[in-house]
Short mmCIF file of C-alpha atoms in Angstrom, two decimals:
data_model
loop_
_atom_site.label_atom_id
_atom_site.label_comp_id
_atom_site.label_asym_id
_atom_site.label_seq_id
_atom_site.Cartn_x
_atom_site.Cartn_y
_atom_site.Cartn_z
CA UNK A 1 0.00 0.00 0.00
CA UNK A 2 1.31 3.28 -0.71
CA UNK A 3 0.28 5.16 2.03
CA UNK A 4 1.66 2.15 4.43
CA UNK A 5 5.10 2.82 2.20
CA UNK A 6 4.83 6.78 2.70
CA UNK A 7 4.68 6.71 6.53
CA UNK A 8 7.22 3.96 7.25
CA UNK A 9 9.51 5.86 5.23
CA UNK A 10 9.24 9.19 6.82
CA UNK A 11 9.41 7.26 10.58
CA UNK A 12 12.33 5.30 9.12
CA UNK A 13 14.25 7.99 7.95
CA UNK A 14 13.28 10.14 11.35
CA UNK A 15 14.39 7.42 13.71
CA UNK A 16 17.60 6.57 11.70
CA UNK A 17 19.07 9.76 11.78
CA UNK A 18 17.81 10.65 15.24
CA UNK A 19 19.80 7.43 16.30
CA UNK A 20 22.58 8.38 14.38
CA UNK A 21 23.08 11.40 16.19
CA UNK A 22 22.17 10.23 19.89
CA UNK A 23 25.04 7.42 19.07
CA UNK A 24 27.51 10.09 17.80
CA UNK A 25 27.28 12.25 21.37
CA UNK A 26 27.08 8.96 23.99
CA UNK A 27 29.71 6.81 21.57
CA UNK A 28 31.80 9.82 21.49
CA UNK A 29 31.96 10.34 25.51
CA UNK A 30 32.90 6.61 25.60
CA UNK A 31 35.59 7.24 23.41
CA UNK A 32 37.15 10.20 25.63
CA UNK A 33 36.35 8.12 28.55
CA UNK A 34 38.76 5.12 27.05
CA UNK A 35 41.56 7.59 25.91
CA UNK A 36 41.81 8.67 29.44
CA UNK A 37 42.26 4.99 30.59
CA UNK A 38 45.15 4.57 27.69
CA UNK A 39 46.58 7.85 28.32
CA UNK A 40 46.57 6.43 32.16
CA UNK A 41 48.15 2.51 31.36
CA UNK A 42 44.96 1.53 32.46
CA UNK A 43 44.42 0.00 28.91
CA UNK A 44 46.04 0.03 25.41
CA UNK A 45 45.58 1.98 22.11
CA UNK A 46 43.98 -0.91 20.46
CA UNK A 47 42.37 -2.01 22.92
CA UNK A 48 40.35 1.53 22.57
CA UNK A 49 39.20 0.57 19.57
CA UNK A 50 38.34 -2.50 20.53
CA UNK A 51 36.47 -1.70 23.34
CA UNK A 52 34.31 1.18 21.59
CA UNK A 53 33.50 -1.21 18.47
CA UNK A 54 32.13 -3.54 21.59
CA UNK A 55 30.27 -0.84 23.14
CA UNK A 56 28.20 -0.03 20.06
CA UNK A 57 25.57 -2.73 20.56
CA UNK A 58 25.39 -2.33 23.98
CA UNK A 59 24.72 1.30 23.33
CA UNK A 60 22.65 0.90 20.07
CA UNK A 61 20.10 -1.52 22.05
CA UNK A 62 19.65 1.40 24.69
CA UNK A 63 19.33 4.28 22.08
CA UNK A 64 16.91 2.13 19.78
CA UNK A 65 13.47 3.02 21.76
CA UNK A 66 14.06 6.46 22.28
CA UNK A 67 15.09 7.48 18.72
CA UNK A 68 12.06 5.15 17.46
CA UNK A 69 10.09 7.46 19.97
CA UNK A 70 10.94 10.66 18.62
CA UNK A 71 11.27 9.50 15.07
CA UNK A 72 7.52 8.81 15.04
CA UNK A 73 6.92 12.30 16.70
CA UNK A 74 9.13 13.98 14.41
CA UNK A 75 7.64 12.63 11.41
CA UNK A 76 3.86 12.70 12.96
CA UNK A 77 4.71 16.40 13.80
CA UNK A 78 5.68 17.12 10.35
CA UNK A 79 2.35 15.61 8.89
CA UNK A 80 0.51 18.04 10.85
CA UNK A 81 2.33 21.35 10.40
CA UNK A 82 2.33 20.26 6.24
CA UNK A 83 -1.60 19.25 6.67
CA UNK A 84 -1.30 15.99 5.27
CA UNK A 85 -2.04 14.49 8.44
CA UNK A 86 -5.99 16.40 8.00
CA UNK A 87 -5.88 15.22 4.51
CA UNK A 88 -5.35 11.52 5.57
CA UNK A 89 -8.37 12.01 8.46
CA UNK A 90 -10.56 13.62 5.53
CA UNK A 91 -10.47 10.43 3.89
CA UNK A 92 -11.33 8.51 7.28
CA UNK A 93 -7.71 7.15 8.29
CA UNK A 94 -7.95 6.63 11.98
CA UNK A 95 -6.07 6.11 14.87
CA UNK A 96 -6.59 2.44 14.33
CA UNK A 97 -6.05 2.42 10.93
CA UNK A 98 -2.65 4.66 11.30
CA UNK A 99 -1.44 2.69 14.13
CA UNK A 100 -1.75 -0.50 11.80
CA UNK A 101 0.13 0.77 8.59
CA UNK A 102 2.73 1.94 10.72
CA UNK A 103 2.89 -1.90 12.37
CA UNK A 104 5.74 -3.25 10.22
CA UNK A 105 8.35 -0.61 10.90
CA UNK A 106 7.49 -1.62 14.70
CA UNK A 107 8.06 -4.90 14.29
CA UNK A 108 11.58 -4.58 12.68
CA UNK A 109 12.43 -2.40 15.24
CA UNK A 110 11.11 -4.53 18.27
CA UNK A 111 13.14 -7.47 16.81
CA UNK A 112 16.28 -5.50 16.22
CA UNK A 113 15.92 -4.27 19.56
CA UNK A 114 15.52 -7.68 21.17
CA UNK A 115 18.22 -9.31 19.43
CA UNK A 116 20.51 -6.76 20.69
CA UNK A 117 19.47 -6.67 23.97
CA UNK A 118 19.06 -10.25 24.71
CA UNK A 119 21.86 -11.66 22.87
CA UNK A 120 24.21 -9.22 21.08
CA UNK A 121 25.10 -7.05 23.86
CA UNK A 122 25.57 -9.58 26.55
CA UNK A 123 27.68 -10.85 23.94
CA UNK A 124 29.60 -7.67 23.43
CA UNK A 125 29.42 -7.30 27.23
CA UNK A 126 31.33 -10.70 28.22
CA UNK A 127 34.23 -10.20 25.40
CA UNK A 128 34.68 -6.78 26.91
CA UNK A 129 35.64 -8.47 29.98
CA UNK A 130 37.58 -11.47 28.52
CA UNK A 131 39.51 -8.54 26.56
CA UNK A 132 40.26 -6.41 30.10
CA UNK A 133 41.39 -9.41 32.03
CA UNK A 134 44.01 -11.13 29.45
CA UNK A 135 45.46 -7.45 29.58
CA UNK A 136 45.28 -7.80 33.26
CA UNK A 137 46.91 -11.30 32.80
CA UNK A 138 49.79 -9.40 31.13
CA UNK A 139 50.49 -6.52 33.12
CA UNK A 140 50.41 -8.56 36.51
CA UNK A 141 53.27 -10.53 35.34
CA UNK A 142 54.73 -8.22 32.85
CA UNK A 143 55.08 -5.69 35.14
CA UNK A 144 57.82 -7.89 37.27
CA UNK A 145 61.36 -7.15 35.57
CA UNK A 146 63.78 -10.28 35.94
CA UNK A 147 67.12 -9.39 37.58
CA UNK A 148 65.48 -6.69 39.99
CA UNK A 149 63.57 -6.97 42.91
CA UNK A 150 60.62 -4.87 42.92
CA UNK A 151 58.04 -4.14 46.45
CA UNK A 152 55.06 -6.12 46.01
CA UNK A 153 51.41 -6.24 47.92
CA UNK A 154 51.69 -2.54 48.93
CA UNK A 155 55.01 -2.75 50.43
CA UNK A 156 54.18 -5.78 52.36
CA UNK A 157 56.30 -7.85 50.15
CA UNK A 158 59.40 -8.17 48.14
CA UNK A 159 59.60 -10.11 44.37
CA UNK A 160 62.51 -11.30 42.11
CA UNK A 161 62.64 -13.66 39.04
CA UNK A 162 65.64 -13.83 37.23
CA UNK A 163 63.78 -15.26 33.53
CA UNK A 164 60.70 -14.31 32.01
CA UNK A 165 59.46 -17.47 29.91
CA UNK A 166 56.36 -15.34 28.53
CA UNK A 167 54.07 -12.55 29.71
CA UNK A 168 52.03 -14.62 31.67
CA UNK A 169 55.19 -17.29 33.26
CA UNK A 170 57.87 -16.41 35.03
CA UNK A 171 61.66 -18.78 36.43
CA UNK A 172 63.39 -19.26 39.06
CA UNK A 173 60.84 -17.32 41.05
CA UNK A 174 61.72 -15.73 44.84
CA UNK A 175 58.99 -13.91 46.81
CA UNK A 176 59.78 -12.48 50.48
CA UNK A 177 56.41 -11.80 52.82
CA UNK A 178 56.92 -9.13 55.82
CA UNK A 179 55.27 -9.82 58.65
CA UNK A 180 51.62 -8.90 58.93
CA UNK A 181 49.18 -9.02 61.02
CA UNK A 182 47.69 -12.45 60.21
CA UNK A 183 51.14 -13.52 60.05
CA UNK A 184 53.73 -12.50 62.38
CA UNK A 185 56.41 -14.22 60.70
CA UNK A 186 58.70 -13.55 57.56
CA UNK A 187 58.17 -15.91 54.69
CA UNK A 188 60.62 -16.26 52.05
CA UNK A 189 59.55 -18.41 49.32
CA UNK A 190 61.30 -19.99 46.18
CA UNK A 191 60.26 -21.51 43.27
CA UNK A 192 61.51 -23.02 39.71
CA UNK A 193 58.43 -20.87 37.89
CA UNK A 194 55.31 -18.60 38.67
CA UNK A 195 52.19 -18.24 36.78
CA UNK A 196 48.99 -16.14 37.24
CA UNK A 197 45.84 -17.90 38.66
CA UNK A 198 42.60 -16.54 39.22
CA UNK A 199 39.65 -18.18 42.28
CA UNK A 200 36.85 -17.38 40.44
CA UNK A 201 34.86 -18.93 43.93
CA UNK A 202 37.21 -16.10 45.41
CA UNK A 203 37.16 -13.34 42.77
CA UNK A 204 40.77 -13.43 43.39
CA UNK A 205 44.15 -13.62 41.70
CA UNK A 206 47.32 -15.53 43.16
CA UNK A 207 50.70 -16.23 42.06
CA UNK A 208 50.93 -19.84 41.48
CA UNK A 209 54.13 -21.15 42.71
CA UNK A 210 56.05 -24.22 41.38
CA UNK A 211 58.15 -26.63 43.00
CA UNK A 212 60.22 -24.31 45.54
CA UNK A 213 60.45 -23.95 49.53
CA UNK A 214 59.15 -21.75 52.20
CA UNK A 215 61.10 -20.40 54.74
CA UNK A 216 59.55 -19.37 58.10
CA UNK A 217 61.80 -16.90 59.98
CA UNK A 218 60.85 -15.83 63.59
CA UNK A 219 61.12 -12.05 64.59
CA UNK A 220 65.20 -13.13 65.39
CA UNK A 221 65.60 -13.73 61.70
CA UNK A 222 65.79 -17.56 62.70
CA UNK A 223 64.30 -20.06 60.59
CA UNK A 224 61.50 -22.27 62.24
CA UNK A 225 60.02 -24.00 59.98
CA UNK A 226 60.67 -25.54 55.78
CA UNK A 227 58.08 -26.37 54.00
CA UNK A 228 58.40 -28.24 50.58
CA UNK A 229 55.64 -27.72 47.99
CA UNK A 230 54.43 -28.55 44.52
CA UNK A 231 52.30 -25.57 44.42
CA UNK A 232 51.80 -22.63 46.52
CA UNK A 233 49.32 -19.61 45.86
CA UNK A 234 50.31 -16.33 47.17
CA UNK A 235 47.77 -13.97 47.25
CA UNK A 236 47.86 -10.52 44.79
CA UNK A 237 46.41 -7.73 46.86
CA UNK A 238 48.09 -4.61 45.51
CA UNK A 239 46.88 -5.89 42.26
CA UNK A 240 42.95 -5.99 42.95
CA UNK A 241 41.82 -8.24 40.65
CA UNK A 242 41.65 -6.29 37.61
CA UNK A 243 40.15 -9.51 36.25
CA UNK A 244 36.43 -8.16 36.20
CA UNK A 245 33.92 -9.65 38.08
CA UNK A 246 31.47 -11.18 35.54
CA UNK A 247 28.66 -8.30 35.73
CA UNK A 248 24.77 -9.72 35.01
CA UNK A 249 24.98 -7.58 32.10
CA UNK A 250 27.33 -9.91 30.29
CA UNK A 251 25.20 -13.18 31.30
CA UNK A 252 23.38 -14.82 28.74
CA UNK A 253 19.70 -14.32 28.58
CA UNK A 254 19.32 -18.37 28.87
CA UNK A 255 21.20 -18.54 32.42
CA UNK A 256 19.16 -15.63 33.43
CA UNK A 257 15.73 -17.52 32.80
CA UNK A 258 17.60 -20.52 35.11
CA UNK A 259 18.63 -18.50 37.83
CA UNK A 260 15.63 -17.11 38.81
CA UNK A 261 17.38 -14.95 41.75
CA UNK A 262 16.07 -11.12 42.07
CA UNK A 263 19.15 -9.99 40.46
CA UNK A 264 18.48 -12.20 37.16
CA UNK A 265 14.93 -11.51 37.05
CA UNK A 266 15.57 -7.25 37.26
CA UNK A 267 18.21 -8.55 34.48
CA UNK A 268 16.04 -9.91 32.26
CA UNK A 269 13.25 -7.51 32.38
CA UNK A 270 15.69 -4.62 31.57
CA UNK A 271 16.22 -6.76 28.29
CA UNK A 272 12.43 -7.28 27.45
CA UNK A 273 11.90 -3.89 27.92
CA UNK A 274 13.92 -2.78 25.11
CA UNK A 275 11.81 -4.82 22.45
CA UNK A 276 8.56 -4.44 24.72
CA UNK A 277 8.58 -0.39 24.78
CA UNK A 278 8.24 0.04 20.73
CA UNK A 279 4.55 -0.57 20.55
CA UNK A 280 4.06 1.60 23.62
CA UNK A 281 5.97 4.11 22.28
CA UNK A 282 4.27 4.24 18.96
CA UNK A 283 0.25 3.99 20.77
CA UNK A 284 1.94 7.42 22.58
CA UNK A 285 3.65 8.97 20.07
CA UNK A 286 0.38 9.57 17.64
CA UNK A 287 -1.58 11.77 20.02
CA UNK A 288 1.25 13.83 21.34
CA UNK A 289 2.54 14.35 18.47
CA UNK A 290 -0.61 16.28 17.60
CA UNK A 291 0.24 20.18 17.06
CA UNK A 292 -1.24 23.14 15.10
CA UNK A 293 0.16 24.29 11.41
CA UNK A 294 1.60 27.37 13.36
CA UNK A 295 2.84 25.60 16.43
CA UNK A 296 6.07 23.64 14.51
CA UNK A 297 6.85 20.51 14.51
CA UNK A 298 8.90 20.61 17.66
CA UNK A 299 6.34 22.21 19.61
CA UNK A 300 5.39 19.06 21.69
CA UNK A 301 8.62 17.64 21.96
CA UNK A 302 9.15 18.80 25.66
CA UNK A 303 6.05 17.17 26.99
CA UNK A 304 6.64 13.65 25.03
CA UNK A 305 9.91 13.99 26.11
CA UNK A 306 8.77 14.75 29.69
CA UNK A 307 6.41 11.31 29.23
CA UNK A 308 9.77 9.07 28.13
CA UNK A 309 11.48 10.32 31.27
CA UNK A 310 8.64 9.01 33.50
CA UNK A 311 8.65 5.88 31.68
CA UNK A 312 12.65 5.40 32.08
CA UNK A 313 12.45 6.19 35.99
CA UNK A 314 9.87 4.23 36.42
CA UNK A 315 11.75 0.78 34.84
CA UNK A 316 14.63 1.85 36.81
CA UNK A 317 12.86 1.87 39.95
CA UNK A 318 10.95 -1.11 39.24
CA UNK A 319 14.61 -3.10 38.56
CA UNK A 320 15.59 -1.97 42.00
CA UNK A 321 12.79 -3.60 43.39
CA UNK A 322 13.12 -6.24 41.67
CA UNK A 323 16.73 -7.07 42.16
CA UNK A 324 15.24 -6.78 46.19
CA UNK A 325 12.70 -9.26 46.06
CA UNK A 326 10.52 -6.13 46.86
CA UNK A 327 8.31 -7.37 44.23
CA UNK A 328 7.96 -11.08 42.61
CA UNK A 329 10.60 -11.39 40.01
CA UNK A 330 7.96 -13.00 37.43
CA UNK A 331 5.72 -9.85 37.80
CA UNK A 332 8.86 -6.94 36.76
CA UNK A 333 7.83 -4.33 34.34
CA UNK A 334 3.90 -5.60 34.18
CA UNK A 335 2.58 -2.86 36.40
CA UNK A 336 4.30 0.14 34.05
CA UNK A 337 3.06 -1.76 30.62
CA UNK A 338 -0.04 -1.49 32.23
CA UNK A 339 -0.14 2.29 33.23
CA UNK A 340 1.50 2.56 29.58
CA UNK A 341 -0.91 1.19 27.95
CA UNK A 342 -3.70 2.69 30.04
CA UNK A 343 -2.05 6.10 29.23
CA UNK A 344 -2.14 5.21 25.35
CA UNK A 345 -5.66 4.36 25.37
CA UNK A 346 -6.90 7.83 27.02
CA UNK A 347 -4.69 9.78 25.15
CA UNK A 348 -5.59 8.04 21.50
CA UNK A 349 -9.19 8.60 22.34
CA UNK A 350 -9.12 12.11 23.44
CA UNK A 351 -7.29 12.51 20.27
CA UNK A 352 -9.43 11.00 17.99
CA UNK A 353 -12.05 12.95 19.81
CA UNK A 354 -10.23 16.03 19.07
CA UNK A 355 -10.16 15.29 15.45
CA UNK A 356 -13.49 14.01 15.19
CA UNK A 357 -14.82 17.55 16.54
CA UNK A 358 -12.16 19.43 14.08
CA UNK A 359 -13.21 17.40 10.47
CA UNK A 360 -16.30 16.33 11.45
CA UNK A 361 -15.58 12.97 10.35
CA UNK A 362 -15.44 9.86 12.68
CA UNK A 363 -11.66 8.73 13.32
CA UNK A 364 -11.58 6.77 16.48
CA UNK A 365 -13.25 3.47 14.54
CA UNK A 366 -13.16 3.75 11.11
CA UNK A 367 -10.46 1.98 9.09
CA UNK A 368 -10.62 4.20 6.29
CA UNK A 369 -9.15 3.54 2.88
#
């Protein structure tokens, strides 16, 4: 249908430049935000890159409803102000009718928004963190010079190696503990090699020592004990494991649904939302996007706007409860589809009120041509 053709088109072309712009501003802040980190050692130059081209999805999935949002007002807005929009109720297209040809951009964008938010962005999310923490790998070890020994655990210790095999393994290993105040006894360890291991039970990293001895010296400097060992762990705490705890962001939408916790629930609604908002969006956008030839097209963008925000604060809040077991984990985002949906209703029949008064034609029912 042509007319079905015309108005996709004009929401299309709204929404994708209104997301091309809301990605240029957030993407761009990310990318200051991981120059800093470079500039700091924090992270590499390519892993900037990296890291950004990772980010988009995550970013696109959250941008997605919004700039679907105010491409439909933008391009509503303009069929007002240009009169076509009284032209298309002359000839008895209604609200029902409008929302309808306007149905299969909605679905394409609901289902590009769901399969970034439930599977390309946790996606993006987890190789992210597989990314930071093989450059953590690297730096923990790499950072360790052979031939000089270098203060280790915030002064509480003292390392030396004398060969590097690779980034990640390191020979003929010594590591001296001061006393602390767990311990009050000097350790001084040895060992043919050293490698990095991570406790994920612990969310902790260790040096994994090799075949070596421990020496136990009393506060005389007097050895009281020698332990032999295959493999001892000594634990990293300068170094706080850079390797990233495993956020619920970067879970897969499958373990979520397993779970079943508070935290996986508030998860997994925060997905479904993403897919779930664009017919709400669109049932709002066609009555506030109502204004008069003389008004402009942007003259209702503050109060739609206004409406998003409520919508947004309200998920949020709703996730927090959720993640408390405040509210049942099944139930989420019900209650504010609900009120959304309520909220669409009045407005679309005050506005096809509105325009049946103005044309004298009835638009609330009929489907038109």
């Amino acid at each position: 249908m042509i007319l079905s053709r015309y108005l996709n088109r004009e929401v299309f072309t709204s929404t994708l430049a209104i997301l091309g712009v809301l990605f240029a501003i957030f993407i761009s802040q990310r990318i200051v935000k991981y120059l800093a980190q470079a500039a700091s050692g924090d992270i590499t130059g390519t892993m900037v890159w990296q890291m950004v081209l990772l980010y988009s999805p995550v970013l696109l999935g959250f941008l997605l409803p919004l700039a679907f949002f105010l491409g439909c007002l933008l391009a509503f807005s303009r069929l007002y102000v240009d009169s076509e929009m009284a032209v298309l109720r002359s000839v008895g297209v209604s609200e029902r009718k409008l929302i309808s040809l306007l149905l299969p951009i909605a679905v394409i964008v609901a289902l590009i928004g769901g399969a970034v938010a439930l599977w390309l962005a946790p996606v993006a999310n987890e190789t992210t963190y597989q990314i930071r923490d093989e450059h953590a790998s690297k730096l923990e070890l790499s950072m360790l010079e052979p031939g000089r020994f270098q203060i280790f655990q915030e002064g509480e210790g003292v390392v030396y190696a004398d060969s590097s095999e690779s980034s990640s393994h390191l020979g003929n290993f010594f590591l001296a503990e001061l006393p602390a105040e767990n311990s009050p006894y000097t350790r001084i360890i040895s060992a043919k090699s050293a490698e990095r291991y991570y406790d994920e039970a612990l969310d902790k990293n260790f040096l994994q020592l090799n075949d070596g001895f421990v020496y136990e010296l009393d506060s005389d400097k007097r050895v009281r004990k020698i332990t032999e060992f295959e493999h001892y762990y000594a634990r990293l705490e300068a170094e706080r494991s850079i390797v990233s705890r495993r956020k619920i962001s970067a879970t897969p939408t499958v373990d979520l649904i397993q779970a079943g916790d508070g935290q996986s629930w508030a998860e997994l609604h925060w997905r479904l939302a993403v897919p779930l908002s664009v017919p709400f969006l669109l049932f709002l956008a066609i009555p506030l996007s109502r204004v008069r030839p003389r008004e402009g097209k942007f003259a209702k963008m503050l109060p739609a706007l206004m409406v998003y925000i409520g919508y947004i604060i309200l998920i949020v809040v709703f996730r927090k409860w959720v993640e408390a077991e405040k509210i049942p984990g099944w139930l989420g985002f019900i209650p504010i589809y609900v009120v959304m949906g309520l909220l669409a209703a009045r407005l679309l029949y005050a506005h096809g009120r509105a325009n049946t008064k103005n044309t004298g034609t009835p638009s609330v029912g009929g489907d038109g041509a």
